[in-house]
Amino acid sequence: MERENILPILYDLAVTIGGEISLKPLLTRTLQRLLYYTSYPAGFICLDVPACHGDSEVSARIDAAVGDYDLVGQTGRRIMLPCSLLCGTAARETGKAELLSTLTNTHIRYKTFLRLPIDGSGVIVLLAPETPATEQPLTQIFQPVLAHLDKAITLCRSNDAYTSGLISERNLLAEVYASSYSGVLITDADGKIIEVNPAFTRITGYPLDEVRGKNPHVLSSGQHDHFFFQEMWDDIENNGHWQGEIWNRRKNGEIFPEWLSINPVRDKNGQPTNYVGMFSDISQRKEAEAKIHQLAFYDPLTQLPNRRLLLAHLPQTFSASVRTGSYGAVMLFDIDHFKTLNDTKGHEVGDLLLVEVAKRLNACIRNGDMVVRLGGDEFIVVLETLSPNPAEAATKAGQIAEKMRDALNQPFALQEYTHFTTPSIGVVLFRGHQDTVDNLLKYADTAMYQAKTSGRNAIRFYDPAMQAAIEARADLEGALRQALKQDQFRLHYQIQMDSLRRPTGAEVLLRWEHPGRGLVSPLQFIPLAEETGLIVPIGLWVLKVACTQLKKWQDDVALRNLSLAVNVSAKQLRQADFVAQVQRTLQETGARPACLKLELTESTVLENVDDTIAKMRELKLHGVSFSMDDFGTGYSSLQYLKRLPLDQLKIDQSFVRDLATDPNDAAIVQAIIAMSQALGLNVIAEGVETETQREFLDQHGCHNFQGYLFGKPLPLAQFEQLAQQAK
Ligand code: C2E
Ligand code: MG
Ligand code: MG
């Protein structure tokens, strides 16, 4: 090839390369050109060669073939070739019978070939019909061309990858744009719509034709003022971006929420050329959110806010109260005897009442106040901003509570029933964050409980002293539950004597040795034990200790005739197996029943007179006797007194105390003594502290005494000593 001929060849090659995008056609056409210019009867094949290893054979594919028609016809064929033939650097091979013989069905007999590996993934083979006289001409001829070719291939490859990258990217974007779930809207710099995607049309109902050239305001719902849009554009200008929730209007007029983000597209100078808005319709998500919110924060029966919402709302209310400096109130409503309605008329009717109550309470509140169903038959009303003055706030809260109570006092039509109901209302005032939500609700509960115990249909305000007492009681209760297990109870014995100062017995009085508090008075813990029912096991313990003691004294001459008076509380007496328990205790300890005296109070007896009488009778049959404790402080009605199988009346210490100074008390004591004589009952006075008192009692016919004058309640050993000395 002449030197001056090279240039047009290269020019043509450049044009060829420039017009091709991918490698294969490029190669083919380049080599075609090459052969065309040289008119050399050679051929080329491009082989696709998999990785070669050692001298094993590989199957290579003829990817492209250039040259005579026969060779072109081989395209696509697979030929088995030894690796050694294909691997390695460019080389001229001659006499490679293996390769050349595979191509024998061509009319030209190729005798030699030149191997040119490209990029490690393929091999170009130049086939020549004759072995060149010298090696020089063939390689020399092709060397510069091949060098260019190599460059061209590399260039083409990267261009190829880049272009196909671009194409796929563009395709991808187009695909995303068209199939996007989000609506896309593109405007020009003036904000006029120039493009929308299918999702835009699906969501808004507007095809491109109807919005092209228009301002996106065509979608405006009218729900946002111009400040909203002002801020939006400020954001886009300053931060290059805006996103947020916005209400728009569909073509059919429906207003819907969307999540919109707007980005400007800028030119080299930073001037916006376009704005791209992307949005998604969030109405379904909002509906789902609303549903979840409804389920989480509202009571399904009454549709009122529930406890969770109250807990979330109260801190905000407190903060508002800080700002206004005003007191607010939390009121707890409990429907009196709701359980009875539920039990007698069924839950459906109960539910109807709750729904009606919710409506009536809601009708009484002002804007900003809140009615909450706490659960069951409990409702909370939160009143905001009553007054900066606590007294005035309390008055206002009281008035609203009364209004609500009156509303609930009106008859309810529940199915075919007309139902009357009353609430118990506890009110607590708050200002700012002075109290925690928990405490506030606890206080409202305390006040409500107070309203309940004061006879229901009542309104009570929370009082801190009341709360302190309740908390102390709760502590005490916890400790009391442990007391029996931890053996903290003791019995003290208070001696009882007759006119001749002979000991007749003792009253056993319970003592609680609390590890932290020391001795706790029974006046403090007995009522609590009563309420909690703990008095039942405690009372049994007292009875057992007393009976065990009686048995122990039986062999002691000085003590064997002493009786022990044991206090029995109402709860104990009401136990169905009370009689059996006393009998069993007597049997188990071996104490003589005649020495056991049970003290009952009037109120205990009166709770259920018939039951009491039956139990007393049964126990009396076994020899147990009964004393009426604190006599005179209760009803003291002769009517029932006559029916009770009593043995003794115990004049209450309150009458004994002022016997000498209060003629009224003296008269009462005399009357009690007369009554006991009339009924044929023994009489004893408790709380006898002075000789004057003793003398008066003795003179008027009471010859049995108990009191500090004779001895205080004492631990066993000291009592035994006292009893033995007195003998
Ligand atoms: P009570 O049965 O009327 O017991 C008499 C109370 O008067 C005792 O108080 C006793 O210490 C006190 N007392 C006795 N003599 C005098 C005196 O001369 N002056 C004064 N000021 N007080 C005197 P205590 O021991 O504090 O018991 C109080 C109440 O606790 C008892 O009243 C009784 O109702 C109850 N209680 C005590 N032990 C038991 C028990 O084992 N079971 C039950 N159910 N209640 C008990
Ligand atoms: Mg007593
Ligand atoms: Mg008493």
mmCIF file with all atom_site columns, N, CA, C and O in Angstrom, residues 372-416:
data_model
loop_
_atom_site.group_PDB
_atom_site.id
_atom_site.type_symbol
_atom_site.label_atom_id
_atom_site.label_alt_id
_atom_site.label_comp_id
_atom_site.label_asym_id
_atom_site.label_entity_id
_atom_site.label_seq_id
_atom_site.pdbx_PDB_ins_code
_atom_site.Cartn_x
_atom_site.Cartn_y
_atom_site.Cartn_z
_atom_site.occupancy
_atom_site.B_iso_or_equiv
_atom_site.pdbx_formal_charge
_atom_site.auth_seq_id
_atom_site.auth_comp_id
_atom_site.auth_asym_id
_atom_site.auth_atom_id
_atom_site.pdbx_PDB_model_num
ATOM 1   N N  . VAL A 1 372 ? -64.112 12.795 78.113 1.00 0.00 ? 372 VAL A N  1
ATOM 2   C CA . VAL A 1 372 ? -63.344 11.597 77.807 1.00 0.00 ? 372 VAL A CA 1
ATOM 3   C C  . VAL A 1 372 ? -64.029 10.398 78.456 1.00 0.00 ? 372 VAL A C  1
ATOM 4   O O  . VAL A 1 372 ? -64.535 10.514 79.569 1.00 0.00 ? 372 VAL A O  1
ATOM 5   N N  . ARG A 1 373 ? -64.074 9.293  77.742 1.00 0.00 ? 373 ARG A N  1
ATOM 6   C CA . ARG A 1 373 ? -64.524 8.083  78.447 1.00 0.00 ? 373 ARG A CA 1
ATOM 7   C C  . ARG A 1 373 ? -63.279 7.350  78.906 1.00 0.00 ? 373 ARG A C  1
ATOM 8   O O  . ARG A 1 373 ? -62.462 6.914  78.100 1.00 0.00 ? 373 ARG A O  1
ATOM 9   N N  . LEU A 1 374 ? -63.166 7.232  80.211 1.00 0.00 ? 374 LEU A N  1
ATOM 10  C CA . LEU A 1 374 ? -61.957 6.667  80.792 1.00 0.00 ? 374 LEU A CA 1
ATOM 11  C C  . LEU A 1 374 ? -61.986 5.150  80.712 1.00 0.00 ? 374 LEU A C  1
ATOM 12  O O  . LEU A 1 374 ? -60.970 4.485  80.667 1.00 0.00 ? 374 LEU A O  1
ATOM 13  N N  . GLY A 1 375 ? -63.200 4.632  80.660 1.00 0.00 ? 375 GLY A N  1
ATOM 14  C CA . GLY A 1 375 ? -63.364 3.177  80.679 1.00 0.00 ? 375 GLY A CA 1
ATOM 15  C C  . GLY A 1 375 ? -64.537 2.870  81.577 1.00 0.00 ? 375 GLY A C  1
ATOM 16  O O  . GLY A 1 375 ? -64.842 3.668  82.471 1.00 0.00 ? 375 GLY A O  1
ATOM 17  N N  . GLY A 1 376 ? -65.218 1.756  81.342 1.00 0.00 ? 376 GLY A N  1
ATOM 18  C CA . GLY A 1 376 ? -66.359 1.372  82.167 1.00 0.00 ? 376 GLY A CA 1
ATOM 19  C C  . GLY A 1 376 ? -67.361 2.490  82.240 1.00 0.00 ? 376 GLY A C  1
ATOM 20  O O  . GLY A 1 376 ? -67.753 3.057  81.216 1.00 0.00 ? 376 GLY A O  1
ATOM 21  N N  . ASP A 1 377 ? -67.754 2.853  83.445 1.00 0.00 ? 377 ASP A N  1
ATOM 22  C CA . ASP A 1 377 ? -68.754 3.914  83.596 1.00 0.00 ? 377 ASP A CA 1
ATOM 23  C C  . ASP A 1 377 ? -68.094 5.202  84.088 1.00 0.00 ? 377 ASP A C  1
ATOM 24  O O  . ASP A 1 377 ? -68.728 6.035  84.701 1.00 0.00 ? 377 ASP A O  1
ATOM 25  N N  . GLU A 1 378 ? -66.805 5.341  83.819 1.00 0.00 ? 378 GLU A N  1
ATOM 26  C CA . GLU A 1 378 ? -66.091 6.534  84.278 1.00 0.00 ? 378 GLU A CA 1
ATOM 27  C C  . GLU A 1 378 ? -65.823 7.498  83.122 1.00 0.00 ? 378 GLU A C  1
ATOM 28  O O  . GLU A 1 378 ? -65.321 7.090  82.080 1.00 0.00 ? 378 GLU A O  1
ATOM 29  N N  . PHE A 1 379 ? -66.144 8.748  83.353 1.00 0.00 ? 379 PHE A N  1
ATOM 30  C CA . PHE A 1 379 ? -65.905 9.785  82.361 1.00 0.00 ? 379 PHE A CA 1
ATOM 31  C C  . PHE A 1 379 ? -65.064 10.892 82.988 1.00 0.00 ? 379 PHE A C  1
ATOM 32  O O  . PHE A 1 379 ? -65.179 11.151 84.188 1.00 0.00 ? 379 PHE A O  1
ATOM 33  N N  . ILE A 1 380 ? -64.246 11.499 82.147 1.00 0.00 ? 380 ILE A N  1
ATOM 34  C CA . ILE A 1 380 ? -63.460 12.647 82.626 1.00 0.00 ? 380 ILE A CA 1
ATOM 35  C C  . ILE A 1 380 ? -63.889 13.866 81.832 1.00 0.00 ? 380 ILE A C  1
ATOM 36  O O  . ILE A 1 380 ? -64.101 13.782 80.617 1.00 0.00 ? 380 ILE A O  1
ATOM 37  N N  . VAL A 1 381 ? -64.041 14.978 82.528 1.00 0.00 ? 381 VAL A N  1
ATOM 38  C CA . VAL A 1 381 ? -64.291 16.229 81.831 1.00 0.00 ? 381 VAL A CA 1
ATOM 39  C C  . VAL A 1 381 ? -63.136 17.170 82.164 1.00 0.00 ? 381 VAL A C  1
ATOM 40  O O  . VAL A 1 381 ? -62.800 17.340 83.339 1.00 0.00 ? 381 VAL A O  1
ATOM 41  N N  . VAL A 1 382 ? -62.493 17.689 81.127 1.00 0.00 ? 382 VAL A N  1
ATOM 42  C CA . VAL A 1 382 ? -61.399 18.632 81.350 1.00 0.00 ? 382 VAL A CA 1
ATOM 43  C C  . VAL A 1 382 ? -61.916 20.031 81.019 1.00 0.00 ? 382 VAL A C  1
ATOM 44  O O  . VAL A 1 382 ? -62.385 20.272 79.908 1.00 0.00 ? 382 VAL A O  1
ATOM 45  N N  . LEU A 1 383 ? -61.857 20.909 81.986 1.00 0.00 ? 383 LEU A N  1
ATOM 46  C CA . LEU A 1 383 ? -62.297 22.286 81.764 1.00 0.00 ? 383 LEU A CA 1
ATOM 47  C C  . LEU A 1 383 ? -61.063 23.178 81.718 1.00 0.00 ? 383 LEU A C  1
ATOM 48  O O  . LEU A 1 383 ? -60.232 23.139 82.623 1.00 0.00 ? 383 LEU A O  1
ATOM 49  N N  . GLU A 1 384 ? -60.958 23.942 80.656 1.00 0.00 ? 384 GLU A N  1
ATOM 50  C CA . GLU A 1 384 ? -59.796 24.811 80.525 1.00 0.00 ? 384 GLU A CA 1
ATOM 51  C C  . GLU A 1 384 ? -60.145 26.234 80.942 1.00 0.00 ? 384 GLU A C  1
ATOM 52  O O  . GLU A 1 384 ? -61.313 26.621 80.904 1.00 0.00 ? 384 GLU A O  1
ATOM 53  N N  . THR A 1 385 ? -59.120 26.995 81.300 1.00 0.00 ? 385 THR A N  1
ATOM 54  C CA . THR A 1 385 ? -59.234 28.435 81.513 1.00 0.00 ? 385 THR A CA 1
ATOM 55  C C  . THR A 1 385 ? -60.493 28.848 82.278 1.00 0.00 ? 385 THR A C  1
ATOM 56  O O  . THR A 1 385 ? -61.370 29.516 81.740 1.00 0.00 ? 385 THR A O  1
ATOM 57  N N  . LEU A 1 386 ? -60.569 28.450 83.539 1.00 0.00 ? 386 LEU A N  1
ATOM 58  C CA . LEU A 1 386 ? -61.735 28.836 84.341 1.00 0.00 ? 386 LEU A CA 1
ATOM 59  C C  . LEU A 1 386 ? -61.563 30.236 84.905 1.00 0.00 ? 386 LEU A C  1
ATOM 60  O O  . LEU A 1 386 ? -62.391 31.115 84.677 1.00 0.00 ? 386 LEU A O  1
ATOM 61  N N  . SER A 1 387 ? -60.462 30.433 85.625 1.00 0.00 ? 387 SER A N  1
ATOM 62  C CA . SER A 1 387 ? -60.187 31.759 86.188 1.00 0.00 ? 387 SER A CA 1
ATOM 63  C C  . SER A 1 387 ? -58.792 31.761 86.797 1.00 0.00 ? 387 SER A C  1
ATOM 64  O O  . SER A 1 387 ? -58.320 30.722 87.252 1.00 0.00 ? 387 SER A O  1
ATOM 65  N N  . PRO A 1 388 ? -58.134 32.907 86.825 1.00 0.00 ? 388 PRO A N  1
ATOM 66  C CA . PRO A 1 388 ? -56.823 32.965 87.489 1.00 0.00 ? 388 PRO A CA 1
ATOM 67  C C  . PRO A 1 388 ? -56.973 32.885 89.007 1.00 0.00 ? 388 PRO A C  1
ATOM 68  O O  . PRO A 1 388 ? -56.002 32.663 89.728 1.00 0.00 ? 388 PRO A O  1
ATOM 69  N N  . ASN A 1 389 ? -58.186 33.097 89.482 1.00 0.00 ? 389 ASN A N  1
ATOM 70  C CA . ASN A 1 389 ? -58.428 33.073 90.919 1.00 0.00 ? 389 ASN A CA 1
ATOM 71  C C  . ASN A 1 389 ? -58.956 31.693 91.322 1.00 0.00 ? 389 ASN A C  1
ATOM 72  O O  . ASN A 1 389 ? -59.965 31.226 90.780 1.00 0.00 ? 389 ASN A O  1
ATOM 73  N N  . PRO A 1 390 ? -58.269 31.010 92.266 1.00 0.00 ? 390 PRO A N  1
ATOM 74  C CA . PRO A 1 390 ? -58.658 29.632 92.560 1.00 0.00 ? 390 PRO A CA 1
ATOM 75  C C  . PRO A 1 390 ? -60.103 29.488 93.064 1.00 0.00 ? 390 PRO A C  1
ATOM 76  O O  . PRO A 1 390 ? -60.801 28.557 92.686 1.00 0.00 ? 390 PRO A O  1
ATOM 77  N N  . ALA A 1 391 ? -60.504 30.441 93.918 1.00 0.00 ? 391 ALA A N  1
ATOM 78  C CA . ALA A 1 391 ? -61.855 30.346 94.475 1.00 0.00 ? 391 ALA A CA 1
ATOM 79  C C  . ALA A 1 391 ? -62.896 30.486 93.366 1.00 0.00 ? 391 ALA A C  1
ATOM 80  O O  . ALA A 1 391 ? -63.881 29.739 93.296 1.00 0.00 ? 391 ALA A O  1
ATOM 81  N N  . GLU A 1 392 ? -62.614 31.440 92.484 1.00 0.00 ? 392 GLU A N  1
ATOM 82  C CA . GLU A 1 392 ? -63.551 31.673 91.388 1.00 0.00 ? 392 GLU A CA 1
ATOM 83  C C  . GLU A 1 392 ? -63.560 30.469 90.435 1.00 0.00 ? 392 GLU A C  1
ATOM 84  O O  . GLU A 1 392 ? -64.624 30.055 89.959 1.00 0.00 ? 392 GLU A O  1
ATOM 85  N N  . ALA A 1 393 ? -62.353 29.916 90.209 1.00 0.00 ? 393 ALA A N  1
ATOM 86  C CA . ALA A 1 393 ? -62.267 28.743 89.335 1.00 0.00 ? 393 ALA A CA 1
ATOM 87  C C  . ALA A 1 393 ? -63.068 27.594 89.932 1.00 0.00 ? 393 ALA A C  1
ATOM 88  O O  . ALA A 1 393 ? -63.786 26.888 89.218 1.00 0.00 ? 393 ALA A O  1
ATOM 89  N N  . ALA A 1 394 ? -62.936 27.427 91.256 1.00 0.00 ? 394 ALA A N  1
ATOM 90  C CA . ALA A 1 394 ? -63.660 26.342 91.922 1.00 0.00 ? 394 ALA A CA 1
ATOM 91  C C  . ALA A 1 394 ? -65.167 26.547 91.799 1.00 0.00 ? 394 ALA A C  1
ATOM 92  O O  . ALA A 1 394 ? -65.921 25.605 91.544 1.00 0.00 ? 394 ALA A O  1
ATOM 93  N N  . THR A 1 395 ? -65.596 27.793 91.967 1.00 0.00 ? 395 THR A N  1
ATOM 94  C CA . THR A 1 395 ? -67.035 28.090 91.860 1.00 0.00 ? 395 THR A CA 1
ATOM 95  C C  . THR A 1 395 ? -67.534 27.726 90.468 1.00 0.00 ? 395 THR A C  1
ATOM 96  O O  . THR A 1 395 ? -68.559 27.062 90.315 1.00 0.00 ? 395 THR A O  1
ATOM 97  N N  . LYS A 1 396 ? -66.768 28.167 89.477 1.00 0.00 ? 396 LYS A N  1
ATOM 98  C CA . LYS A 1 396 ? -67.189 27.894 88.096 1.00 0.00 ? 396 LYS A CA 1
ATOM 99  C C  . LYS A 1 396 ? -67.232 26.395 87.816 1.00 0.00 ? 396 LYS A C  1
ATOM 100 O O  . LYS A 1 396 ? -68.194 25.892 87.227 1.00 0.00 ? 396 LYS A O  1
ATOM 101 N N  . ALA A 1 397 ? -66.163 25.698 88.258 1.00 0.00 ? 397 ALA A N  1
ATOM 102 C CA . ALA A 1 397 ? -66.118 24.243 88.027 1.00 0.00 ? 397 ALA A CA 1
ATOM 103 C C  . ALA A 1 397 ? -67.301 23.582 88.724 1.00 0.00 ? 397 ALA A C  1
ATOM 104 O O  . ALA A 1 397 ? -67.944 22.683 88.171 1.00 0.00 ? 397 ALA A O  1
ATOM 105 N N  . GLY A 1 398 ? -67.592 24.072 89.925 1.00 0.00 ? 398 GLY A N  1
ATOM 106 C CA . GLY A 1 398 ? -68.722 23.534 90.690 1.00 0.00 ? 398 GLY A CA 1
ATOM 107 C C  . GLY A 1 398 ? -70.039 23.724 89.940 1.00 0.00 ? 398 GLY A C  1
ATOM 108 O O  . GLY A 1 398 ? -70.872 22.813 89.871 1.00 0.00 ? 398 GLY A O  1
ATOM 109 N N  . GLN A 1 399 ? -70.178 24.920 89.363 1.00 0.00 ? 399 GLN A N  1
ATOM 110 C CA . GLN A 1 399 ? -71.423 25.199 88.637 1.00 0.00 ? 399 GLN A CA 1
ATOM 111 C C  . GLN A 1 399 ? -71.566 24.268 87.428 1.00 0.00 ? 399 GLN A C  1
ATOM 112 O O  . GLN A 1 399 ? -72.648 23.737 87.158 1.00 0.00 ? 399 GLN A O  1
ATOM 113 N N  . ILE A 1 400 ? -70.447 24.083 86.716 1.00 0.00 ? 400 ILE A N  1
ATOM 114 C CA . ILE A 1 400 ? -70.517 23.220 85.533 1.00 0.00 ? 400 ILE A CA 1
ATOM 115 C C  . ILE A 1 400 ? -70.806 21.774 85.950 1.00 0.00 ? 400 ILE A C  1
ATOM 116 O O  . ILE A 1 400 ? -71.617 21.082 85.334 1.00 0.00 ? 400 ILE A O  1
ATOM 117 N N  . ALA A 1 401 ? -70.159 21.357 87.048 1.00 0.00 ? 401 ALA A N  1
ATOM 118 C CA . ALA A 1 401 ? -70.407 20.001 87.548 1.00 0.00 ? 401 ALA A CA 1
ATOM 119 C C  . ALA A 1 401 ? -71.881 19.826 87.917 1.00 0.00 ? 401 ALA A C  1
ATOM 120 O O  . ALA A 1 401 ? -72.491 18.799 87.621 1.00 0.00 ? 401 ALA A O  1
ATOM 121 N N  . GLU A 1 402 ? -72.448 20.861 88.537 1.00 0.00 ? 402 GLU A N  1
ATOM 122 C CA . GLU A 1 402 ? -73.864 20.778 88.913 1.00 0.00 ? 402 GLU A CA 1
ATOM 123 C C  . GLU A 1 402 ? -74.752 20.673 87.692 1.00 0.00 ? 402 GLU A C  1
ATOM 124 O O  . GLU A 1 402 ? -75.722 19.911 87.662 1.00 0.00 ? 402 GLU A O  1
ATOM 125 N N  . LYS A 1 403 ? -74.399 21.500 86.698 1.00 0.00 ? 403 LYS A N  1
ATOM 126 C CA . LYS A 1 403 ? -75.176 21.475 85.459 1.00 0.00 ? 403 LYS A CA 1
ATOM 127 C C  . LYS A 1 403 ? -75.139 20.069 84.841 1.00 0.00 ? 403 LYS A C  1
ATOM 128 O O  . LYS A 1 403 ? -76.153 19.535 84.389 1.00 0.00 ? 403 LYS A O  1
ATOM 129 N N  . MET A 1 404 ? -73.969 19.468 84.884 1.00 0.00 ? 404 MET A N  1
ATOM 130 C CA . MET A 1 404 ? -73.824 18.125 84.316 1.00 0.00 ? 404 MET A CA 1
ATOM 131 C C  . MET A 1 404 ? -74.564 17.099 85.155 1.00 0.00 ? 404 MET A C  1
ATOM 132 O O  . MET A 1 404 ? -75.182 16.182 84.618 1.00 0.00 ? 404 MET A O  1
ATOM 133 N N  . ARG A 1 405 ? -74.472 17.270 86.469 1.00 0.00 ? 405 ARG A N  1
ATOM 134 C CA . ARG A 1 405 ? -75.192 16.333 87.330 1.00 0.00 ? 405 ARG A CA 1
ATOM 135 C C  . ARG A 1 405 ? -76.689 16.411 87.045 1.00 0.00 ? 405 ARG A C  1
ATOM 136 O O  . ARG A 1 405 ? -77.373 15.400 86.922 1.00 0.00 ? 405 ARG A O  1
ATOM 137 N N  . ASP A 1 406 ? -77.196 17.669 86.942 1.00 0.00 ? 406 ASP A N  1
ATOM 138 C CA . ASP A 1 406 ? -78.621 17.842 86.657 1.00 0.00 ? 406 ASP A CA 1
ATOM 139 C C  . ASP A 1 406 ? -78.995 17.180 85.344 1.00 0.00 ? 406 ASP A C  1
ATOM 140 O O  . ASP A 1 406 ? -80.043 16.550 85.228 1.00 0.00 ? 406 ASP A O  1
ATOM 141 N N  . ALA A 1 407 ? -78.098 17.335 84.363 1.00 0.00 ? 407 ALA A N  1
ATOM 142 C CA . ALA A 1 407 ? -78.382 16.745 83.051 1.00 0.00 ? 407 ALA A CA 1
ATOM 143 C C  . ALA A 1 407 ? -78.486 15.223 83.165 1.00 0.00 ? 407 ALA A C  1
ATOM 144 O O  . ALA A 1 407 ? -79.352 14.601 82.544 1.00 0.00 ? 407 ALA A O  1
ATOM 145 N N  . LEU A 1 408 ? -77.606 14.644 84.008 1.00 0.00 ? 408 LEU A N  1
ATOM 146 C CA . LEU A 1 408 ? -77.617 13.183 84.138 1.00 0.00 ? 408 LEU A CA 1
ATOM 147 C C  . LEU A 1 408 ? -78.769 12.708 85.027 1.00 0.00 ? 408 LEU A C  1
ATOM 148 O O  . LEU A 1 408 ? -79.129 11.530 85.000 1.00 0.00 ? 408 LEU A O  1
ATOM 149 N N  . ASN A 1 409 ? -79.305 13.623 85.837 1.00 0.00 ? 409 ASN A N  1
ATOM 150 C CA . ASN A 1 409 ? -80.421 13.242 86.713 1.00 0.00 ? 409 ASN A CA 1
ATOM 151 C C  . ASN A 1 409 ? -81.745 13.140 85.936 1.00 0.00 ? 409 ASN A C  1
ATOM 152 O O  . ASN A 1 409 ? -82.716 12.583 86.431 1.00 0.00 ? 409 ASN A O  1
ATOM 153 N N  . GLN A 1 410 ? -81.773 13.719 84.743 1.00 0.00 ? 410 GLN A N  1
ATOM 154 C CA . GLN A 1 410 ? -82.996 13.620 83.935 1.00 0.00 ? 410 GLN A CA 1
ATOM 155 C C  . GLN A 1 410 ? -83.171 12.169 83.497 1.00 0.00 ? 410 GLN A C  1
ATOM 156 O O  . GLN A 1 410 ? -82.188 11.457 83.292 1.00 0.00 ? 410 GLN A O  1
ATOM 157 N N  . PRO A 1 411 ? -84.433 11.723 83.365 1.00 0.00 ? 411 PRO A N  1
ATOM 158 C CA . PRO A 1 411 ? -84.655 10.314 82.995 1.00 0.00 ? 411 PRO A CA 1
ATOM 159 C C  . PRO A 1 411 ? -84.047 9.959  81.636 1.00 0.00 ? 411 PRO A C  1
ATOM 160 O O  . PRO A 1 411 ? -83.992 10.801 80.739 1.00 0.00 ? 411 PRO A O  1
ATOM 161 N N  . PHE A 1 412 ? -83.598 8.727  81.533 1.00 0.00 ? 412 PHE A N  1
ATOM 162 C CA . PHE A 1 412 ? -83.056 8.212  80.273 1.00 0.00 ? 412 PHE A CA 1
ATOM 163 C C  . PHE A 1 412 ? -84.055 7.204  79.701 1.00 0.00 ? 412 PHE A C  1
ATOM 164 O O  . PHE A 1 412 ? -84.551 6.358  80.442 1.00 0.00 ? 412 PHE A O  1
ATOM 165 N N  . ALA A 1 413 ? -84.319 7.319  78.416 1.00 0.00 ? 413 ALA A N  1
ATOM 166 C CA . ALA A 1 413 ? -85.173 6.319  77.769 1.00 0.00 ? 413 ALA A CA 1
ATOM 167 C C  . ALA A 1 413 ? -84.254 5.279  77.144 1.00 0.00 ? 413 ALA A C  1
ATOM 168 O O  . ALA A 1 413 ? -83.575 5.548  76.150 1.00 0.00 ? 413 ALA A O  1
ATOM 169 N N  . LEU A 1 414 ? -84.191 4.111  77.769 1.00 0.00 ? 414 LEU A N  1
ATOM 170 C CA . LEU A 1 414 ? -83.305 3.049  77.277 1.00 0.00 ? 414 LEU A CA 1
ATOM 171 C C  . LEU A 1 414 ? -84.195 1.903  76.825 1.00 0.00 ? 414 LEU A C  1
ATOM 172 O O  . LEU A 1 414 ? -84.803 1.231  77.657 1.00 0.00 ? 414 LEU A O  1
ATOM 173 N N  . GLN A 1 415 ? -84.278 1.706  75.522 1.00 0.00 ? 415 GLN A N  1
ATOM 174 C CA . GLN A 1 415 ? -85.246 0.758  74.954 1.00 0.00 ? 415 GLN A CA 1
ATOM 175 C C  . GLN A 1 415 ? -86.601 1.056  75.585 1.00 0.00 ? 415 GLN A C  1
ATOM 176 O O  . GLN A 1 415 ? -87.040 2.194  75.593 1.00 0.00 ? 415 GLN A O  1
ATOM 177 N N  . GLU A 1 416 ? -87.222 0.052  76.219 1.00 0.00 ? 416 GLU A N  1
ATOM 178 C CA . GLU A 1 416 ? -88.544 0.334  76.795 1.00 0.00 ? 416 GLU A CA 1
ATOM 179 C C  . GLU A 1 416 ? -88.461 0.814  78.243 1.00 0.00 ? 416 GLU A C  1
ATOM 180 O O  . GLU A 1 416 ? -89.472 1.095  78.866 1.00 0.00 ? 416 GLU A O  1
#
